[in-house]
Amino acid sequence: MGRIPCCEKDNVKRGQWTPEEDNKLSSYIAQNGTRNWRLIPKNAGLQRCGKSCRLRWTNYLRPDLKHGQFSDSEEQTIVKLHSVFGNRWSLIAAQLPGRTDNDVKNHWNTKLKKKLSGMGIDPVTHKPFSHLMAEIATTLAPPQAAHLAEAALGCFKDEVLHLLTKKPINFQAQHSTEVLGNDFTNYINYRPEEKEGTVEKIKLGSLKAICEETKTIPSNKPWDSTAAASASFAMQYSVLPTMPPFNYCPASFCNKGDDASPWSQSVCTGSTCTAMDQQSQLHEKLEENGDDSETTKEMRNLSNIFNSDSVLWDLPADDLINSMV
DNA sequence: AAGTCGGACAACCGCGTCAGA
DNA sequence: CTCTGACGCGGTTGTCCGACT
């Protein structure tokens, strides 16, 4: 029992569009508009699925589309909005005239994600990796911390591993693999003989990086206040090997002046590192309101929020939510 | 010159949502 | 209220092309 296909796949052409097909579709839409995509290919004389026609039109042929490189300000906007909306590409694209969700998605996946992780910022949470590590370390005992680190950083394990292992950590050294228990020193010294996977290295590397650098390795009760203090230190000074001591926040993308490069390090203004909190609250607020189409439409129309010179990220969370819902 | 690799972009797929019957 | 078809969205895959070996 599958879903009914949107068209007879045997009779439709797939793959790259030819200039001739583009012309047919463009001229048909110019005369008749885009009502009923299912009928468009038939009426336009195209052996294409209606869905394929819609995609071709919205992502490529539409006359108002902007082709070519993304500007710095467009990239800044994407990063800012992504920290609030996550992968809601259509919402993000709605704030970028002439750009489609597909454009934004592709640009994010091929460029911006790498740019951020190259800066030591987790593109998912928009927090520095060191913050994530420290948060994990302060709240969880080793087994859970390792699992959470795996979950939180799984997408970027290669980047994280690279960052962590710039300071050589000997993962190959000999050590038994007996039950480690809750003894933190065991985790520090633990060497996986058999588990050579990247994730395993990250689990250990993250713990080691935080705690070795703080030089305050607790002896037997690793997750007491001493450990918390260590992790706090780690967070405050970004002690991960290649991390400069900086706090990232989206407000840096709004700065003006010589040092206002969107990719420069910046000092957090306090309220500005709460993008994720704002996001959570926004989502809650939307859920309260049912996130219905009217709300969504209204949000789409609020481009002035993002286009104004006001720094969105310095707004208190409530103001942000109230202005959008 | 040929082969390989990786980045960038286009296109497809499947699911969720919505509007109309 | 329920059902159904159309549309929109986000994730994934495919293809092209230039750089590198």
Tab-separated table of C-alpha atoms (C1' of nucleotides) in Angstrom:
chain	number	residue	atom	x	y	z
A	1	MET	CA	0.000	0.000	0.000
A	2	GLY	CA	1.972	2.931	-1.188
A	3	ARG	CA	1.061	6.453	-1.950
A	4	ILE	CA	-0.474	7.004	-5.364
A	5	PRO	CA	2.244	8.422	-7.611
A	6	CYS	CA	1.726	11.988	-8.692
A	7	CYS	CA	2.031	10.932	-12.316
A	8	GLU	CA	2.580	7.945	-14.565
A	9	LYS	CA	6.292	7.503	-14.155
A	10	ASP	CA	6.623	5.469	-17.325
A	11	ASN	CA	5.441	8.332	-19.477
A	12	VAL	CA	7.425	11.168	-17.990
A	13	LYS	CA	10.893	12.336	-18.742
A	14	ARG	CA	13.303	12.753	-15.885
A	15	GLY	CA	16.666	14.303	-15.341
A	16	GLN	CA	18.118	17.538	-16.639
A	17	TRP	CA	15.855	20.015	-18.378
A	18	THR	CA	16.681	21.118	-21.901
A	19	PRO	CA	16.482	24.752	-23.031
A	20	GLU	CA	13.568	23.752	-25.237
A	21	GLU	CA	11.641	22.387	-22.285
A	22	ASP	CA	12.449	25.507	-20.297
A	23	ASN	CA	11.062	27.648	-23.097
A	24	LYS	CA	7.862	25.657	-23.323
A	25	LEU	CA	7.269	25.845	-19.599
A	26	SER	CA	8.169	29.524	-19.312
A	27	SER	CA	5.978	30.625	-22.171
A	28	TYR	CA	3.061	28.511	-21.010
A	29	ILE	CA	3.245	29.932	-17.476
A	30	ALA	CA	3.662	33.454	-18.834
A	31	GLN	CA	0.335	33.052	-20.629
A	32	ASN	CA	-1.619	30.878	-18.220
A	33	GLY	CA	-0.078	31.243	-14.805
A	34	THR	CA	0.752	28.441	-12.413
A	35	ARG	CA	-2.657	27.121	-11.481
A	36	ASN	CA	-2.897	23.337	-11.305
A	37	TRP	CA	0.584	22.001	-11.788
A	38	ARG	CA	-0.776	18.615	-12.732
A	39	LEU	CA	-2.261	19.994	-15.912
A	40	ILE	CA	0.606	22.282	-16.827
A	41	PRO	CA	2.950	19.721	-18.399
A	42	LYS	CA	0.121	18.249	-20.426
A	43	ASN	CA	-1.088	21.610	-21.668
A	44	ALA	CA	2.412	22.914	-22.252
A	45	GLY	CA	3.354	19.872	-24.308
A	46	LEU	CA	5.905	18.598	-21.866
A	47	GLN	CA	6.540	14.978	-20.962
A	48	ARG	CA	7.222	15.905	-17.387
A	49	CYS	CA	5.618	15.339	-14.032
A	50	GLY	CA	3.755	18.356	-12.687
A	51	LYS	CA	5.886	18.281	-9.624
A	52	SER	CA	9.000	18.411	-11.744
A	53	CYS	CA	7.586	21.418	-13.608
A	54	ARG	CA	6.810	23.225	-10.387
A	55	LEU	CA	10.299	22.611	-9.091
A	56	ARG	CA	11.892	23.754	-12.316
A	57	TRP	CA	9.834	26.915	-12.295
A	58	THR	CA	10.235	27.826	-8.640
A	59	ASN	CA	13.909	26.978	-8.400
A	60	TYR	CA	15.206	28.085	-11.760
A	61	LEU	CA	12.901	29.699	-14.296
A	62	ARG	CA	11.036	32.236	-12.193
A	63	PRO	CA	11.968	35.669	-13.545
A	64	ASP	CA	12.465	37.205	-10.112
A	65	LEU	CA	15.153	34.733	-9.138
A	66	LYS	CA	18.627	35.872	-8.300
A	67	HIS	CA	21.353	33.651	-9.694
A	68	GLY	CA	24.979	33.622	-8.681
A	69	GLN	CA	27.026	34.045	-5.567
A	70	PHE	CA	25.509	34.772	-2.191
A	71	SER	CA	26.603	38.118	-0.790
A	72	ASP	CA	28.108	38.482	2.668
A	73	SER	CA	24.945	40.034	3.987
A	74	GLU	CA	22.865	37.206	2.579
A	75	GLU	CA	25.142	34.721	4.300
A	76	GLN	CA	24.844	36.621	7.554
A	77	THR	CA	21.093	36.573	7.257
A	78	ILE	CA	21.051	32.863	6.634
A	79	VAL	CA	23.205	32.159	9.653
A	80	LYS	CA	21.119	34.410	11.868
A	81	LEU	CA	17.859	32.918	10.745
A	82	HIS	CA	19.160	29.382	10.892
A	83	SER	CA	20.018	29.859	14.552
A	84	VAL	CA	16.355	30.638	15.165
A	85	PHE	CA	14.474	28.531	12.656
A	86	GLY	CA	16.823	25.640	12.130
A	87	ASN	CA	16.380	23.858	8.822
A	88	ARG	CA	13.190	25.710	7.947
A	89	TRP	CA	14.615	26.636	4.559
A	90	SER	CA	11.469	28.100	3.160
A	91	LEU	CA	11.175	30.457	6.112
A	92	ILE	CA	14.772	31.509	5.703
A	93	ALA	CA	14.488	31.889	1.947
A	94	ALA	CA	11.418	34.051	2.404
A	95	GLN	CA	13.685	36.689	3.942
A	96	LEU	CA	16.074	36.601	0.995
A	97	PRO	CA	14.480	38.117	-2.094
A	98	GLY	CA	15.279	36.146	-5.218
A	99	ARG	CA	16.573	33.107	-3.371
A	100	THR	CA	14.782	29.796	-3.122
A	101	ASP	CA	14.717	27.340	-0.286
A	102	ASN	CA	16.719	24.960	-2.445
A	103	ASP	CA	19.352	27.663	-3.018
A	104	VAL	CA	19.623	28.400	0.659
A	105	LYS	CA	19.720	24.746	1.600
A	106	ASN	CA	22.436	23.958	-0.907
A	107	HIS	CA	24.500	26.967	0.099
A	108	TRP	CA	24.181	26.054	3.743
A	109	ASN	CA	25.172	22.448	3.182
A	110	THR	CA	28.091	23.165	0.904
A	111	LYS	CA	29.540	26.368	2.342
A	112	LEU	CA	28.130	27.837	5.508
A	113	LYS	CA	28.072	24.660	7.553
A	114	LYS	CA	31.737	24.092	6.897
A	115	LYS	CA	32.544	27.726	7.507
A	116	LEU	CA	30.972	27.618	10.928
A	117	SER	CA	32.451	24.329	11.986
A	118	GLY	CA	35.793	25.565	10.749
A	119	MET	CA	35.401	28.391	13.235
A	120	GLY	CA	34.732	25.879	15.972
A	121	ILE	CA	31.021	26.575	16.002
A	122	ASP	CA	28.489	23.827	15.898
A	123	PRO	CA	26.228	24.651	12.943
A	124	VAL	CA	23.354	22.818	14.550
A	125	THR	CA	23.226	24.653	17.858
A	126	HIS	CA	25.262	27.705	16.808
A	127	LYS	CA	27.312	27.333	19.925
A	128	PRO	CA	31.070	26.818	20.111
A	129	PHE	CA	32.021	23.197	20.335
A	130	SER	CA	33.780	23.993	23.604
A	131	HIS	CA	30.482	25.138	25.107
A	132	LEU	CA	28.848	21.908	24.101
A	133	MET	CA	31.663	19.854	25.519
A	134	ALA	CA	31.593	21.754	28.768
A	135	GLU	CA	27.840	21.529	29.049
A	136	ILE	CA	28.025	17.816	28.565
A	137	ALA	CA	30.793	17.511	31.085
A	138	THR	CA	29.050	19.575	33.740
A	139	THR	CA	25.772	17.755	33.633
A	140	LEU	CA	26.396	14.127	32.969
A	141	ALA	CA	28.444	11.267	34.228
A	142	PRO	CA	30.893	9.788	31.711
A	143	PRO	CA	28.766	7.133	30.043
A	144	GLN	CA	25.894	9.513	29.433
A	145	ALA	CA	28.239	12.334	28.491
A	146	ALA	CA	29.836	10.174	25.881
A	147	HIS	CA	26.493	9.251	24.407
A	148	LEU	CA	25.272	12.809	24.386
A	149	ALA	CA	28.469	13.991	22.796
A	150	GLU	CA	27.944	11.393	20.145
A	151	ALA	CA	24.411	12.566	19.552
A	152	ALA	CA	25.148	16.260	19.654
A	153	LEU	CA	28.239	16.158	17.565
A	154	GLY	CA	27.565	13.177	15.395
A	155	CYS	CA	26.998	15.247	12.326
A	156	PHE	CA	30.328	16.943	12.659
A	157	LYS	CA	32.368	14.249	14.197
A	158	ASP	CA	35.078	14.596	11.623
A	159	GLU	CA	35.450	18.299	12.225
A	160	VAL	CA	35.377	17.857	15.976
A	161	LEU	CA	37.838	15.053	15.833
A	162	HIS	CA	40.103	17.207	13.765
A	163	LEU	CA	39.892	20.002	16.294
A	164	LEU	CA	40.452	17.685	19.195
A	165	THR	CA	43.282	15.773	17.705
A	166	LYS	CA	45.307	18.745	16.601
A	167	LYS	CA	46.636	18.277	20.062
A	168	PRO	CA	47.871	14.729	19.815
A	169	ILE	CA	45.950	12.323	21.952
A	170	ASN	CA	47.158	8.779	21.957
A	171	PHE	CA	44.144	6.663	21.294
A	172	GLN	CA	46.229	3.644	20.534
A	173	ALA	CA	47.949	3.280	23.849
A	174	GLN	CA	47.470	0.062	25.706
A	175	HIS	CA	44.817	-0.224	28.358
A	176	SER	CA	42.385	-2.821	29.434
A	177	THR	CA	38.752	-2.474	28.537
A	178	GLU	CA	37.278	-3.595	31.788
A	179	VAL	CA	34.242	-1.922	33.193
A	180	LEU	CA	35.098	1.697	33.745
A	181	GLY	CA	32.492	2.595	36.271
A	182	ASN	CA	32.095	6.178	37.304
A	183	ASP	CA	35.721	6.832	37.950
A	184	PHE	CA	36.714	9.735	35.829
A	185	THR	CA	40.380	8.933	35.842
A	186	ASN	CA	39.523	5.656	34.213
A	187	TYR	CA	37.917	7.555	31.422
A	188	ILE	CA	40.883	9.817	31.045
A	189	ASN	CA	43.190	6.862	30.762
A	190	TYR	CA	40.857	4.578	28.931
A	191	ARG	CA	42.192	3.414	25.585
A	192	PRO	CA	39.899	1.602	23.239
A	193	GLU	CA	41.754	-1.337	21.911
A	194	GLU	CA	39.074	-2.514	19.656
A	195	LYS	CA	36.847	0.446	19.095
A	196	GLU	CA	38.585	2.474	16.485
A	197	GLY	CA	35.557	4.378	15.288
A	198	THR	CA	35.583	8.096	15.053
A	199	VAL	CA	32.758	8.461	17.496
A	200	GLU	CA	34.659	6.536	20.122
A	201	LYS	CA	37.575	8.854	19.642
A	202	ILE	CA	35.353	11.859	20.023
A	203	LYS	CA	33.820	10.565	23.204
A	204	LEU	CA	37.217	10.181	24.732
A	205	GLY	CA	38.760	13.152	23.078
A	206	SER	CA	36.104	15.505	24.340
A	207	LEU	CA	36.456	14.330	27.878
A	208	LYS	CA	40.201	14.382	27.746
A	209	ALA	CA	40.377	17.738	26.087
A	210	ILE	CA	38.252	19.397	28.720
A	211	CYS	CA	39.798	17.820	31.707
A	212	GLU	CA	43.427	17.564	30.785
A	213	GLU	CA	43.565	21.194	29.878
A	214	THR	CA	41.978	22.331	33.110
A	215	LYS	CA	44.627	20.412	35.009
A	216	THR	CA	42.146	19.855	37.777
A	217	ILE	CA	41.336	16.259	37.219
A	218	PRO	CA	39.409	15.045	40.223
A	219	SER	CA	40.724	11.923	41.768
A	220	ASN	CA	37.728	9.809	42.547
A	221	LYS	CA	34.482	11.756	42.345
A	222	PRO	CA	34.773	13.292	38.963
A	223	TRP	CA	31.308	14.696	38.638
A	224	ASP	CA	31.182	16.620	41.849
A	225	SER	CA	31.592	20.346	42.176
A	226	THR	CA	35.271	20.166	41.404
A	227	ALA	CA	34.578	18.644	38.075
A	228	ALA	CA	31.891	21.170	37.444
A	229	ALA	CA	34.342	23.910	38.217
A	230	SER	CA	36.805	22.371	35.796
A	231	ALA	CA	34.271	22.269	33.075
A	232	SER	CA	33.222	25.793	33.850
A	233	PHE	CA	36.814	26.866	33.459
A	234	ALA	CA	36.985	24.986	30.222
A	235	MET	CA	33.922	26.765	28.959
A	236	GLN	CA	35.011	30.182	30.085
A	237	TYR	CA	38.399	30.016	28.474
A	238	SER	CA	37.575	27.765	25.602
A	239	VAL	CA	40.343	25.430	26.484
A	240	LEU	CA	39.913	23.002	23.664
A	241	PRO	CA	43.225	22.790	21.917
A	242	THR	CA	42.557	24.946	18.919
A	243	MET	CA	39.875	27.114	20.401
A	244	PRO	CA	40.678	30.752	20.814
A	245	PRO	CA	39.164	32.289	23.921
A	246	PHE	CA	36.046	33.713	22.454
A	247	ASN	CA	32.349	33.500	22.763
A	248	TYR	CA	30.347	33.219	19.630
A	249	CYS	CA	26.962	34.705	19.240
A	250	PRO	CA	24.898	35.673	16.237
A	251	ALA	CA	25.139	39.343	17.149
A	252	SER	CA	28.602	39.290	15.671
A	253	PHE	CA	26.961	39.037	12.308
A	254	CYS	CA	25.253	42.333	12.861
A	255	ASN	CA	28.290	44.318	13.937
A	256	LYS	CA	29.327	47.337	12.011
A	257	GLY	CA	32.799	48.681	11.536
A	258	ASP	CA	36.250	47.447	10.674
A	259	ASP	CA	36.123	44.426	12.900
A	260	ALA	CA	32.677	43.519	11.836
A	261	SER	CA	33.578	40.615	9.651
A	262	PRO	CA	30.822	38.133	10.074
A	263	TRP	CA	33.377	35.461	10.612
A	264	SER	CA	35.364	37.344	13.193
A	265	GLN	CA	35.333	36.468	16.813
A	266	SER	CA	33.226	38.569	19.060
A	267	VAL	CA	32.410	39.158	22.641
A	268	CYS	CA	29.066	37.923	23.690
A	269	THR	CA	26.736	40.535	25.033
A	270	GLY	CA	24.997	38.183	27.374
A	271	SER	CA	21.509	38.196	26.034
A	272	THR	CA	22.771	37.339	22.613
A	273	CYS	CA	23.887	33.833	23.343
A	274	THR	CA	20.359	32.731	23.903
A	275	ALA	CA	19.368	32.039	20.361
A	276	MET	CA	18.609	28.454	21.115
A	277	ASP	CA	16.577	29.428	24.132
A	278	GLN	CA	14.729	31.897	21.990
A	279	GLN	CA	14.201	29.221	19.428
A	280	SER	CA	12.794	26.849	21.999
A	281	GLN	CA	10.506	29.490	23.368
A	282	LEU	CA	9.432	30.474	19.906
A	283	HIS	CA	8.602	26.914	19.071
A	284	GLU	CA	6.658	26.559	22.295
A	285	LYS	CA	4.826	29.745	21.527
A	286	LEU	CA	4.028	28.544	18.064
A	287	GLU	CA	2.774	25.272	19.398
A	288	GLU	CA	0.543	27.133	21.826
A	289	ASN	CA	-0.865	28.948	18.877
A	290	GLY	CA	-1.141	25.814	16.836
A	291	ASP	CA	1.467	27.007	14.333
A	292	ASP	CA	-1.367	27.370	11.908
A	293	SER	CA	-1.025	28.685	8.444
A	294	GLU	CA	-2.041	32.207	9.445
A	295	THR	CA	0.744	32.371	11.962
A	296	THR	CA	3.173	31.055	9.467
A	297	LYS	CA	2.013	33.549	6.878
A	298	GLU	CA	2.345	36.322	9.382
A	299	MET	CA	5.858	35.251	10.162
A	300	ARG	CA	6.668	35.255	6.515
A	301	ASN	CA	5.520	38.815	6.274
A	302	LEU	CA	7.692	40.031	9.066
A	303	SER	CA	10.644	40.670	6.852
A	304	ASN	CA	11.076	44.079	8.408
A	305	ILE	CA	12.356	42.432	11.539
A	306	PHE	CA	15.210	40.912	9.671
A	307	ASN	CA	15.838	43.710	7.251
A	308	SER	CA	15.966	46.492	9.794
A	309	ASP	CA	19.189	47.678	11.362
A	310	SER	CA	18.012	46.623	14.778
A	311	VAL	CA	19.974	43.738	16.136
A	312	LEU	CA	17.468	40.985	16.455
A	313	TRP	CA	19.691	39.057	18.781
A	314	ASP	CA	19.919	41.785	21.347
A	315	LEU	CA	16.184	41.769	21.789
A	316	PRO	CA	14.939	40.044	24.894
A	317	ALA	CA	13.476	36.668	24.057
A	318	ASP	CA	9.969	37.835	24.887
A	319	ASP	CA	10.214	40.772	22.536
A	320	LEU	CA	11.390	38.508	19.796
A	321	ILE	CA	8.543	36.111	20.311
A	322	ASN	CA	5.914	38.783	20.682
A	323	SER	CA	7.029	40.509	17.562
A	324	MET	CA	6.772	37.357	15.546
A	325	VAL	CA	3.675	35.690	16.856
B	1	DA	C1'	46.270	12.690	-21.290
B	2	DA	C1'	43.536	9.935	-18.375
B	3	DG	C1'	41.579	8.906	-14.088
B	4	DT	C1'	39.928	10.313	-9.577
B	5	DC	C1'	37.991	13.255	-6.299
B	6	DG	C1'	35.238	16.719	-4.394
B	7	DG	C1'	32.382	20.898	-4.654
B	8	DA	C1'	28.307	22.998	-6.380
B	9	DC	C1'	23.995	22.802	-7.968
B	10	DA	C1'	19.857	20.603	-9.968
B	11	DA	C1'	16.400	17.352	-9.494
B	12	DC	C1'	13.881	13.750	-7.215
B	13	DC	C1'	11.406	11.425	-3.383
B	14	DG	C1'	8.401	10.891	0.320
B	15	DC	C1'	5.851	12.886	3.806
B	16	DG	C1'	2.990	16.509	5.985
B	17	DT	C1'	-0.384	19.991	5.423
B	18	DC	C1'	-4.243	22.187	3.597
B	19	DA	C1'	-8.339	23.202	1.062
B	20	DG	C1'	-12.335	21.739	-1.143
B	21	DA	C1'	-15.893	18.289	-1.968
C	1	DC	C1'	-16.381	15.463	10.144
C	2	DT	C1'	-14.001	12.704	6.776
C	3	DC	C1'	-11.808	11.881	2.617
C	4	DT	C1'	-8.970	12.972	-1.199
C	5	DG	C1'	-6.041	15.347	-4.301
C	6	DA	C1'	-2.748	19.021	-4.850
C	7	DC	C1'	0.858	21.506	-3.143
C	8	DG	C1'	4.910	22.624	-0.331
C	9	DC	C1'	8.781	21.331	2.297
C	10	DG	C1'	13.031	19.163	3.738
C	11	DG	C1'	16.157	15.389	3.004
C	12	DT	C1'	18.600	12.875	-0.280
C	13	DT	C1'	20.529	11.632	-4.601
C	14	DG	C1'	22.312	12.521	-9.188
C	15	DT	C1'	25.029	15.049	-12.432
C	16	DC	C1'	28.276	18.182	-14.067
C	17	DC	C1'	32.633	20.221	-14.006
C	18	DG	C1'	36.977	21.855	-12.467
C	19	DA	C1'	41.097	20.744	-9.721
C	20	DC	C1'	44.398	17.576	-8.690
C	21	DT	C1'	47.377	13.458	-9.176
